[in-house]
Short mmCIF file of C-alpha atoms in Angstrom, two decimals:
data_model
loop_
_atom_site.label_atom_id
_atom_site.label_comp_id
_atom_site.label_asym_id
_atom_site.label_seq_id
_atom_site.Cartn_x
_atom_site.Cartn_y
_atom_site.Cartn_z
CA UNK A 413 -13.83 -0.86 -45.07
CA UNK A 414 -15.93 -0.46 -41.92
CA UNK A 415 -19.22 -2.90 -41.95
CA UNK A 416 -21.64 -1.80 -39.37
CA UNK A 417 -24.07 -4.58 -40.40
CA UNK A 418 -26.00 -5.64 -37.39
CA UNK A 419 -24.87 -8.48 -36.85
CA UNK A 420 -21.00 -7.74 -37.42
CA UNK A 421 -19.23 -7.23 -34.80
CA UNK A 422 -15.85 -5.31 -33.88
CA UNK A 423 -12.83 -7.25 -32.18
CA UNK A 424 -9.76 -5.02 -30.15
CA UNK A 425 -6.96 -7.11 -29.47
CA UNK A 426 -5.54 -5.35 -26.02
CA UNK A 427 -2.10 -6.03 -24.23
CA UNK A 428 -2.48 -8.90 -22.57
CA UNK A 429 -1.76 -12.52 -23.09
CA UNK A 430 -2.64 -13.34 -26.27
CA UNK A 431 -5.66 -15.25 -27.03
CA UNK A 432 -4.82 -19.81 -26.55
CA UNK A 433 -8.39 -20.85 -26.64
CA UNK A 434 -10.76 -21.54 -29.24
CA UNK A 435 -13.58 -19.25 -28.44
CA UNK A 436 -11.50 -15.72 -28.51
CA UNK A 437 -9.47 -16.99 -31.42
CA UNK A 438 -12.73 -17.46 -33.34
CA UNK A 439 -13.76 -14.15 -31.79
CA UNK A 440 -11.28 -12.79 -33.99
CA UNK A 441 -11.83 -14.81 -36.57
CA UNK A 442 -15.13 -13.83 -37.07
CA UNK A 443 -14.94 -10.96 -36.38
CA UNK A 444 -16.14 -7.60 -38.31
CA UNK A 445 -13.26 -5.47 -37.71
CA UNK A 446 -10.47 -6.36 -36.28
CA UNK A 447 -8.65 -3.44 -34.18
CA UNK A 448 -5.25 -4.10 -32.49
CA UNK A 449 -4.16 -2.40 -29.22
CA UNK A 450 -0.18 -0.80 -30.70
CA UNK A 451 1.53 -2.96 -28.24
CA UNK A 452 -0.49 -6.28 -29.01
CA UNK A 453 0.48 -6.03 -32.47
CA UNK A 454 3.87 -8.18 -33.03
CA UNK A 455 2.03 -10.38 -31.03
CA UNK A 456 -1.33 -10.07 -33.24
CA UNK A 457 0.79 -10.63 -36.57
CA UNK A 458 3.06 -13.40 -35.67
CA UNK A 459 -0.81 -14.89 -35.21
CA UNK A 460 -1.41 -14.41 -38.25
CA UNK A 461 -3.80 -11.58 -37.85
CA UNK A 462 -3.69 -8.07 -39.75
CA UNK A 463 -5.94 -5.71 -38.50
CA UNK A 464 -7.79 -2.84 -40.05
CA UNK A 465 -6.85 -0.54 -37.41
CA UNK A 466 -3.93 -0.13 -35.01
CA UNK A 467 -4.65 2.06 -31.93
CA UNK A 468 -2.06 3.43 -29.34
CA UNK A 469 -0.43 6.31 -28.02
CA UNK A 470 2.87 4.92 -29.33
CA UNK A 471 4.90 4.07 -26.92
CA UNK A 472 4.74 0.18 -26.83
CA UNK A 473 5.51 -0.11 -30.46
CA UNK A 474 9.07 -0.95 -32.16
CA UNK A 475 10.12 1.69 -35.06
CA UNK A 476 10.46 -1.25 -37.85
CA UNK A 477 6.77 -2.65 -36.90
CA UNK A 478 6.02 1.94 -36.89
CA UNK A 479 7.25 2.61 -40.02
CA UNK A 480 5.97 -1.44 -41.88
CA UNK A 481 1.89 -0.48 -40.81
CA UNK A 482 2.13 3.69 -40.61
CA UNK A 483 -0.64 3.08 -43.21
CA UNK A 484 -2.86 1.06 -40.27
CA UNK A 485 -1.49 3.41 -37.14
CA UNK A 486 -4.23 5.01 -35.31
CA UNK A 487 -1.89 7.52 -32.39
CA UNK A 488 -3.70 9.09 -29.77
CA UNK A 489 -1.13 11.40 -27.71
CA UNK A 490 -4.09 12.10 -24.71
CA UNK A 491 -2.48 10.73 -21.44
CA UNK A 492 -5.68 11.24 -19.51
CA UNK A 493 -7.52 7.50 -21.16
CA UNK A 494 -5.52 3.87 -21.75
CA UNK A 495 -5.36 2.20 -25.06
CA UNK A 496 -8.65 -0.14 -24.35
CA UNK A 497 -10.05 3.28 -23.79
CA UNK A 498 -8.91 5.16 -26.80
CA UNK A 499 -9.88 1.86 -28.37
CA UNK A 500 -13.64 2.22 -27.34
CA UNK A 501 -13.83 5.51 -27.96
CA UNK A 502 -12.62 5.28 -31.68
CA UNK A 503 -15.15 2.42 -32.05
CA UNK A 504 -18.17 5.30 -30.68
CA UNK A 505 -17.02 7.52 -33.01
CA UNK A 506 -17.29 5.61 -35.64
CA UNK A 507 -20.74 3.74 -35.29
CA UNK A 508 -19.53 0.50 -34.09
CA UNK A 509 -21.59 -0.48 -31.85
CA UNK A 510 -21.00 -3.72 -30.76
CA UNK A 511 -17.96 -5.24 -29.05
CA UNK A 512 -15.90 -7.62 -27.65
CA UNK A 513 -12.96 -7.31 -26.39
CA UNK A 514 -9.89 -10.36 -26.46
CA UNK A 515 -6.45 -10.28 -24.69
CA UNK A 516 -7.82 -8.20 -22.19
CA UNK A 517 -5.95 -10.02 -18.95
CA UNK A 518 -3.36 -11.97 -18.08
CA UNK A 519 0.33 -9.93 -17.00
CA UNK A 520 0.20 -7.47 -14.61
CA UNK A 521 -2.83 -7.93 -12.28
CA UNK A 522 -3.64 -4.09 -12.40
CA UNK A 523 -4.18 -3.35 -16.09
CA UNK A 524 -6.26 -7.25 -15.91
CA UNK A 525 -8.38 -5.58 -12.81
CA UNK A 526 -8.81 -2.48 -14.42
CA UNK A 527 -9.76 -3.72 -18.07
CA UNK A 528 -12.41 -5.53 -16.70
CA UNK A 529 -14.14 -3.14 -14.33
CA UNK A 530 -13.85 -0.15 -17.17
CA UNK A 531 -16.74 -2.55 -19.33
CA UNK A 532 -18.70 -1.12 -16.58
CA UNK A 533 -17.83 1.74 -18.29
CA UNK A 534 -18.14 1.20 -21.99
CA UNK A 535 -21.85 -0.02 -21.88
CA UNK A 536 -23.14 2.94 -21.03
CA UNK A 537 -22.41 4.25 -24.99
CA UNK A 538 -21.92 0.79 -26.18
CA UNK A 539 -22.72 -3.10 -26.36
CA UNK A 540 -19.50 -4.44 -24.96
CA UNK A 541 -18.42 -8.32 -23.65
CA UNK A 542 -15.27 -9.18 -22.16
CA UNK A 543 -13.80 -12.98 -23.80
CA UNK A 544 -10.65 -14.30 -21.56
CA UNK A 545 -9.20 -17.48 -22.05
CA UNK A 546 -11.15 -19.51 -19.66
CA UNK A 547 -14.60 -16.94 -19.91
CA UNK A 548 -16.87 -14.54 -20.63
CA UNK A 549 -17.43 -10.99 -18.43
CA UNK A 550 -20.83 -9.40 -19.23
CA UNK A 551 -21.76 -5.75 -17.92
CA UNK A 552 -24.89 -5.28 -16.59
CA UNK A 553 -27.16 -2.62 -14.94
CA UNK A 554 -30.04 -3.89 -14.85
CA UNK A 555 -31.70 -7.42 -14.57
CA UNK A 556 -30.70 -9.35 -17.00
CA UNK A 557 -31.45 -13.23 -18.34
CA UNK A 558 -28.16 -15.11 -19.36
CA UNK A 559 -27.95 -18.14 -21.71
CA UNK A 560 -25.89 -20.90 -19.93
CA UNK A 561 -25.64 -24.23 -19.80
CA UNK A 562 -25.75 -27.17 -16.83
CA UNK A 563 -22.91 -26.98 -14.83
CA UNK A 564 -21.55 -23.65 -16.35
CA UNK A 565 -19.51 -21.98 -13.71
CA UNK A 566 -20.76 -18.75 -12.65
CA UNK A 567 -19.08 -15.82 -11.03
CA UNK A 568 -21.51 -12.18 -9.97
CA UNK A 569 -19.77 -8.95 -9.54
CA UNK A 570 -21.32 -5.72 -8.37
CA UNK A 571 -19.20 -3.20 -7.95
CA UNK A 572 -22.35 -0.37 -6.59
CA UNK A 573 -23.66 -2.41 -3.30
CA UNK A 574 -26.76 -2.54 -4.44
CA UNK A 575 -28.56 -5.88 -3.53
CA UNK A 576 -28.57 -8.82 -6.69
CA UNK A 577 -30.75 -11.64 -6.68
CA UNK A 578 -30.09 -14.53 -9.72
CA UNK A 579 -32.73 -17.27 -10.97
CA UNK A 580 -31.88 -20.85 -11.78
CA UNK A 581 -28.26 -21.01 -10.39
CA UNK A 582 -27.03 -23.36 -7.59
CA UNK A 583 -26.48 -21.31 -4.71
CA UNK A 584 -29.46 -18.32 -5.55
CA UNK A 585 -28.66 -15.30 -3.65
CA UNK A 586 -31.62 -13.47 -3.04
CA UNK A 587 -31.25 -9.93 -2.55
CA UNK A 588 -27.94 -9.82 -2.04
CA UNK A 589 -25.54 -6.82 -1.09
CA UNK A 590 -22.09 -8.39 -2.22
CA UNK A 591 -19.30 -5.85 -0.63
CA UNK A 592 -16.57 -7.63 -1.60
CA UNK A 593 -15.72 -8.74 -5.26
CA UNK A 594 -15.58 -12.87 -3.44
CA UNK A 595 -18.75 -13.14 -2.56
CA UNK A 596 -20.39 -13.50 -6.09
CA UNK A 597 -17.51 -15.90 -7.04
CA UNK A 598 -18.16 -19.77 -7.89
CA UNK A 599 -22.05 -20.11 -9.26
CA UNK A 600 -23.50 -22.64 -11.41
CA UNK A 601 -26.50 -22.92 -13.43
CA UNK A 602 -28.92 -25.14 -12.79
CA UNK A 603 -30.06 -25.20 -16.82
CA UNK A 604 -30.39 -23.12 -20.43
CA UNK A 605 -30.10 -20.40 -19.01
CA UNK A 606 -30.34 -18.11 -15.87
CA UNK A 607 -31.14 -14.50 -14.33
CA UNK A 608 -30.07 -12.42 -12.99
CA UNK A 609 -31.33 -8.69 -10.79
CA UNK A 610 -29.99 -6.16 -10.02
CA UNK A 611 -30.02 -1.70 -11.08
CA UNK A 612 -26.45 -1.11 -9.92
CA UNK A 613 -23.18 -1.98 -12.28
CA UNK A 614 -22.89 -5.88 -12.12
CA UNK A 615 -20.25 -7.28 -13.81
CA UNK A 616 -21.64 -11.60 -14.70
CA UNK A 617 -18.76 -13.81 -15.37
CA UNK A 618 -19.40 -17.25 -17.38
CA UNK A 619 -16.47 -19.38 -17.82
CA UNK A 620 -16.53 -22.61 -20.77
CA UNK A 621 -15.21 -24.88 -18.47
CA UNK A 622 -18.77 -26.94 -17.43
CA UNK A 623 -18.80 -29.23 -13.91
CA UNK A 624 -19.48 -32.33 -14.15
CA UNK A 625 -19.69 -34.43 -11.79
CA UNK B 1225 8.22 -27.92 12.98
CA UNK B 1226 6.38 -24.75 12.33
CA UNK B 1227 8.86 -21.94 13.30
CA UNK B 1228 6.68 -18.57 14.63
CA UNK B 1229 9.28 -16.28 15.46
CA UNK B 1230 8.72 -12.54 14.51
CA UNK B 1231 11.51 -12.94 11.69
CA UNK B 1232 9.83 -15.96 10.32
CA UNK B 1233 6.61 -16.04 7.86
CA UNK B 1234 4.62 -19.11 5.77
CA UNK B 1235 4.45 -18.65 2.13
CA UNK B 1236 0.73 -20.11 0.49
CA UNK B 1237 1.12 -21.41 -2.79
CA UNK B 1238 -2.50 -21.19 -4.24
CA UNK B 1239 -3.44 -22.66 -7.16
CA UNK B 1240 -3.42 -20.12 -10.10
CA UNK B 1241 -0.71 -20.19 -12.10
CA UNK B 1242 2.94 -21.33 -10.77
CA UNK B 1243 5.22 -18.73 -10.43
CA UNK B 1244 7.97 -18.30 -12.64
CA UNK B 1245 9.41 -14.72 -11.56
CA UNK B 1246 12.38 -14.83 -9.10
CA UNK B 1247 9.97 -12.73 -6.24
CA UNK B 1248 7.36 -15.06 -5.98
CA UNK B 1249 10.17 -17.43 -5.87
CA UNK B 1250 12.47 -16.10 -3.73
CA UNK B 1251 9.66 -15.43 -1.60
CA UNK B 1252 8.48 -19.26 -1.54
CA UNK B 1253 12.83 -20.28 -0.56
CA UNK B 1254 12.74 -17.96 2.15
CA UNK B 1255 9.03 -19.02 4.07
CA UNK B 1256 9.75 -20.70 7.34
CA UNK B 1257 7.16 -22.58 7.11
CA UNK B 1258 5.04 -23.41 3.07
CA UNK B 1259 1.43 -24.48 3.14
CA UNK B 1260 0.79 -25.65 -0.75
CA UNK B 1261 -3.12 -25.61 -1.77
CA UNK B 1262 -4.09 -29.57 -2.42
CA UNK B 1263 -4.42 -28.55 -6.52
CA UNK B 1264 -0.76 -26.90 -6.79
CA UNK B 1265 0.82 -30.56 -4.96
CA UNK B 1266 1.90 -31.17 -8.53
CA UNK B 1267 3.41 -28.70 -9.86
CA UNK B 1268 5.28 -27.13 -6.46
CA UNK B 1269 6.69 -30.49 -6.33
CA UNK B 1270 7.67 -29.99 -9.66
CA UNK B 1271 9.54 -26.90 -9.43
CA UNK B 1272 11.60 -30.11 -6.63
CA UNK B 1273 9.59 -27.94 -3.29
CA UNK B 1274 8.69 -29.78 -1.14
CA UNK B 1275 5.66 -28.24 1.44
CA UNK B 1276 4.80 -28.82 4.92
CA UNK B 1277 1.73 -29.85 4.62
CA UNK B 1278 -0.84 -29.80 1.54
CA UNK B 1279 -4.37 -28.27 2.56
CA UNK B 1280 -7.95 -28.31 0.87
CA UNK B 1281 -10.65 -30.18 0.23
CA UNK B 1282 -9.01 -33.07 -1.32
CA UNK B 1283 -11.00 -32.47 -4.74
CA UNK B 1284 -8.12 -31.51 -6.67
CA UNK B 1285 -5.53 -33.80 -6.51
CA UNK B 1286 -4.85 -37.29 -7.73
CA UNK B 1287 -5.29 -40.45 -6.10
CA UNK B 1288 -1.59 -41.39 -6.60
CA UNK B 1289 -0.80 -37.73 -5.07
CA UNK B 1290 -2.97 -38.24 -1.95
CA UNK B 1291 -1.61 -41.98 -1.68
CA UNK B 1292 2.31 -40.85 -1.24
CA UNK B 1293 1.76 -37.98 0.67
CA UNK B 1294 -1.34 -38.84 2.94
CA UNK B 1295 1.74 -37.80 5.70
CA UNK B 1296 1.81 -33.90 4.74
CA UNK B 1297 -2.39 -34.27 3.16
CA UNK B 1298 -5.10 -31.42 5.97
CA UNK B 1299 -7.78 -32.43 4.17
CA UNK B 1300 -11.26 -30.26 5.27
CA UNK B 1301 -14.18 -31.05 3.59
CA UNK B 1302 -16.25 -27.53 3.55
CA UNK B 1303 -18.07 -26.60 0.92
CA UNK B 1304 -18.45 -23.30 2.22
CA UNK B 1305 -14.86 -21.71 2.37
CA UNK B 1306 -12.41 -21.94 -0.80
CA UNK B 1307 -9.13 -23.51 -0.40
CA UNK B 1308 -7.23 -20.48 0.26
CA UNK B 1309 -9.97 -19.69 3.15
CA UNK B 1310 -8.85 -22.52 4.88
CA UNK B 1311 -5.51 -22.37 4.23
CA UNK B 1312 -5.67 -19.00 6.40
CA UNK B 1313 -7.89 -20.45 8.55
CA UNK B 1314 -5.32 -23.11 9.65
CA UNK B 1315 -2.50 -20.29 9.51
CA UNK B 1316 -4.70 -18.27 12.41
CA UNK B 1317 -5.48 -21.75 14.33
CA UNK B 1318 -1.66 -22.34 15.07
CA UNK B 1319 -0.58 -19.11 15.26
CA UNK B 1320 1.06 -18.19 12.11
CA UNK B 1321 0.74 -14.94 11.29
CA UNK B 1322 2.92 -13.54 8.77
CA UNK B 1323 1.49 -14.98 5.57
CA UNK B 1324 2.99 -14.17 2.18
CA UNK B 1325 0.56 -15.61 -0.80
CA UNK B 1326 1.63 -16.44 -4.34
CA UNK B 1327 0.34 -17.85 -6.93
CA UNK B 1328 -3.49 -16.81 -6.60
CA UNK B 1329 -3.64 -14.92 -9.74
CA UNK B 1330 -3.80 -15.83 -14.05
CA UNK B 1331 -6.56 -18.72 -14.46
CA UNK B 1332 -9.78 -18.07 -13.70
CA UNK B 1333 -10.18 -14.44 -14.21
CA UNK B 1334 -13.15 -14.57 -11.66
CA UNK B 1335 -10.76 -17.00 -8.99
CA UNK B 1336 -8.06 -14.35 -9.67
CA UNK B 1337 -10.79 -11.46 -8.25
CA UNK B 1338 -11.37 -13.67 -5.57
CA UNK B 1339 -8.60 -14.63 -4.33
CA UNK B 1340 -7.31 -10.57 -4.27
CA UNK B 1341 -10.31 -8.76 -2.86
CA UNK B 1342 -10.16 -12.23 -0.12
CA UNK B 1343 -6.60 -10.36 1.37
CA UNK B 1344 -9.67 -8.04 2.34
CA UNK B 1345 -11.15 -10.10 4.45
CA UNK B 1346 -7.06 -12.05 5.95
CA UNK B 1347 -6.11 -9.22 7.41
CA UNK B 1348 -8.54 -8.87 9.87
CA UNK B 1349 -7.52 -11.77 11.43
CA UNK B 1350 -3.68 -12.04 10.07
CA UNK B 1351 -0.58 -9.41 8.45
CA UNK B 1352 -0.89 -10.07 4.74
CA UNK B 1353 0.36 -9.66 1.31
CA UNK B 1354 0.02 -11.63 -2.14
CA UNK B 1355 3.59 -11.57 -4.10
CA UNK B 1356 2.48 -12.15 -8.44
CA UNK B 1357 4.53 -12.27 -11.14
CA UNK B 1358 3.92 -8.45 -11.43
CA UNK B 1359 3.42 -7.35 -8.13
CA UNK B 1360 3.00 -7.27 -4.88
CA UNK B 1361 -1.13 -6.68 -3.44
CA UNK B 1362 -1.41 -4.77 0.60
CA UNK B 1363 -4.40 -4.59 2.53
CA UNK B 1364 -5.38 -1.93 4.32
CA UNK B 1365 -8.07 -0.46 6.17
CA UNK B 1366 -5.92 2.53 7.48
CA UNK B 1367 -3.46 5.23 6.70
CA UNK B 1368 -0.32 3.81 5.31
CA UNK B 1369 3.44 4.59 4.55
CA UNK B 1370 4.42 2.22 1.89
CA UNK B 1371 9.15 1.52 0.51
CA UNK B 1372 8.84 1.64 -2.38
CA UNK B 1373 11.62 2.92 -5.32
CA UNK B 1374 11.35 5.79 -7.77
CA UNK B 1375 9.09 5.45 -11.00
CA UNK B 1376 8.00 1.97 -9.33
CA UNK B 1377 3.99 0.99 -10.63
CA UNK B 1378 0.88 2.12 -8.17
CA UNK B 1379 -2.26 0.95 -8.30
CA UNK B 1380 -5.09 1.73 -6.12
CA UNK B 1381 -8.00 0.07 -5.16
CA UNK B 1382 -10.77 0.80 -2.91
CA UNK B 1383 -14.18 -0.89 -2.36
CA UNK B 1384 -15.27 0.92 -0.25
CA UNK B 1385 -16.02 4.10 -1.67
CA UNK B 1386 -13.65 5.87 1.16
CA UNK B 1387 -11.96 8.83 0.47
CA UNK B 1388 -8.55 8.42 -0.51
CA UNK B 1389 -5.26 10.68 -0.06
CA UNK B 1390 -1.99 10.70 -1.42
CA UNK B 1391 1.63 11.33 -1.37
CA UNK B 1392 4.23 11.56 -3.06
CA UNK B 1393 2.45 9.65 -6.00
CA UNK B 1394 3.12 11.60 -10.12
CA UNK B 1395 -0.63 11.43 -10.22
CA UNK B 1396 -1.63 13.03 -6.31
CA UNK B 1397 -5.54 11.66 -5.30
CA UNK B 1398 -6.87 14.33 -2.61
CA UNK B 1399 -9.70 12.97 -1.20
CA UNK B 1400 -10.98 10.84 -4.17
CA UNK B 1401 -13.45 7.99 -4.08
CA UNK B 1402 -12.62 5.34 -6.59
CA UNK B 1403 -15.77 4.38 -7.27
CA UNK B 1404 -14.50 2.31 -9.72
CA UNK B 1405 -11.67 -0.52 -9.88
CA UNK B 1406 -9.93 1.74 -12.60
CA UNK B 1407 -9.85 4.71 -11.45
CA UNK B 1408 -6.62 4.76 -8.93
CA UNK B 1409 -4.75 2.40 -11.24
CA UNK B 1410 -1.52 3.13 -13.06
CA UNK B 1411 0.10 6.17 -10.67
CA UNK B 1412 3.47 5.63 -10.37
CA UNK B 1413 6.34 6.34 -6.83
CA UNK B 1414 8.04 9.50 -7.22
CA UNK B 1415 11.00 7.76 -4.01
CA UNK B 1416 12.05 5.46 -1.66
CA UNK B 1417 8.46 6.09 0.05
CA UNK B 1418 4.77 6.67 0.34
CA UNK B 1419 1.55 7.18 1.50
CA UNK B 1420 -2.03 6.19 0.99
CA UNK B 1421 -4.44 7.52 3.40
CA UNK B 1422 -7.74 6.64 3.99
CA UNK B 1423 -10.12 4.60 6.44
CA UNK B 1424 -11.96 2.20 3.85
CA UNK B 1425 -10.59 -1.10 2.97
CA UNK B 1426 -8.42 -0.29 0.19
CA UNK B 1427 -5.39 -3.35 -1.62
CA UNK B 1428 -2.58 -1.39 -2.67
CA UNK B 1429 -0.47 -2.74 -5.99
CA UNK B 1430 3.10 -2.48 -6.32
CA UNK B 1431 4.79 -3.99 -9.31
CA UNK B 1432 8.41 -5.15 -9.22
CA UNK B 1433 8.81 -3.04 -12.90
CA UNK B 1434 10.22 0.30 -12.39
CA UNK B 1435 9.45 2.51 -15.23
CA UNK B 1436 12.73 4.65 -16.82
CA UNK B 1437 12.12 7.67 -19.30
#
C-alpha cells in the first residue's frame, strides 16, 4: 500500500552505482515506499531490499527477473524519457510528492550529469533530493536556508547565470554569476546553517564529510 | 626529460577514482610525460607507475611519501586553484600543450562536475581531453568533426545556451538551445564520424561502449 503521509517519503533506486555509504543505505531503509528502476533490480534484491514497484522500459532487466517479479513490474515503452523520469512521473501520478533519489551517480558520466541536472526539472513538481555516497544535492530556485554543520563542504551550481549570494559560507559569494560549473565549488559551511540567495535554477551540494583542521 | 615532440602527450593522473578500464590505462602507459596529483601518488605507485613529477599543495600526501618522493615533488601553496589546475598551469609553463586527464571522475560529485567543466577553461590554452572508465570528454567552442563508430553513445553539454546543430547523430539537433545539462544527452553516432556545430562552450562525450541492436 502507498503511504502518502507527510512524514513518509519515496525512495527511487536508480541505475548508477549501488550505494555503499550508510546515509543512502539508511535513506532506502527508512523510506515509506521504494521504487526501483528496472536496471537496478538485480543489485537491489542482492542487497536484501524488495522494492514496492519496479519501473522502466524493460530494456535493462533479464527475462528471468521479469518473470519472477512480474507482479511488481510497471513497464513504460515511451522512449522520450529516461527511466528516472518515468519513475518521477509515476510518483506525481500517485500523489507521492516527497522523493529521495539514490544510486543515480557513478558509472557513465553523461548519465551522472543528466541525472543530477534533472533535479532542476523535477523540483517544479515534487520535493526532491539526491543522496549519493558522498553527499546530498538539493535543487532550489529561490533564496533557501540549509541546515549544516561547521566544516561541511558545500558546492553551488547555477545553470541560469543568475547572480548568487551566500551567507555563512567560508568563501562568500556576493552577487556572483557562476557561468561555469566549477565556479561555485569547494566552499565550506561556517556553522549550523547557511543561506543561498538566488532567483535562478541552482543545485546545492553538501558533503557528509566535514573538514577538520 | 620532457619530450615535447608533436607525437607525444602528457597525462595527468587526478584525484578521482583510479582507472580500471583499459582505455585510460593505455592512455597512462603511452604518455610521453606523466604528471600525478599528490593525492593520487599512493594509488599510482600501487599500479606500478612512477610519475615524472608530482604536483599539488601537499595537503593530500603522507609524510612518508613526501620524503621518499621528494625528488619528484613540486608543491604550490596557492589555495586559489585546485591541484588539477596547478598541473595544467605547470604544463603551460613547460610548453606541454597536448594533455590527457585521467582519474578525474568518481568519488565526490562536486569534484567530478568541477573537473569536467574545467576542460572548458583549459581548452583555450592547451589541447586537452579527459579519458574516464566509460568514455572521452572533448571541449569545443566552434564547429568540430569527431571520429566515431556506428552505435557509439554521444552526449553534448553546452553551458552558454548557444544553439547546437548536429550531423550524423541518431537524434539530430537543429539549432537547439541546451539550457539544462540533460538536454543533449543519450544520443548515438550513425557512423565513422559526426559533427557538432556551435559557437558556445560545449563538451562532447563519447562512450567506449557501442550500442548493438
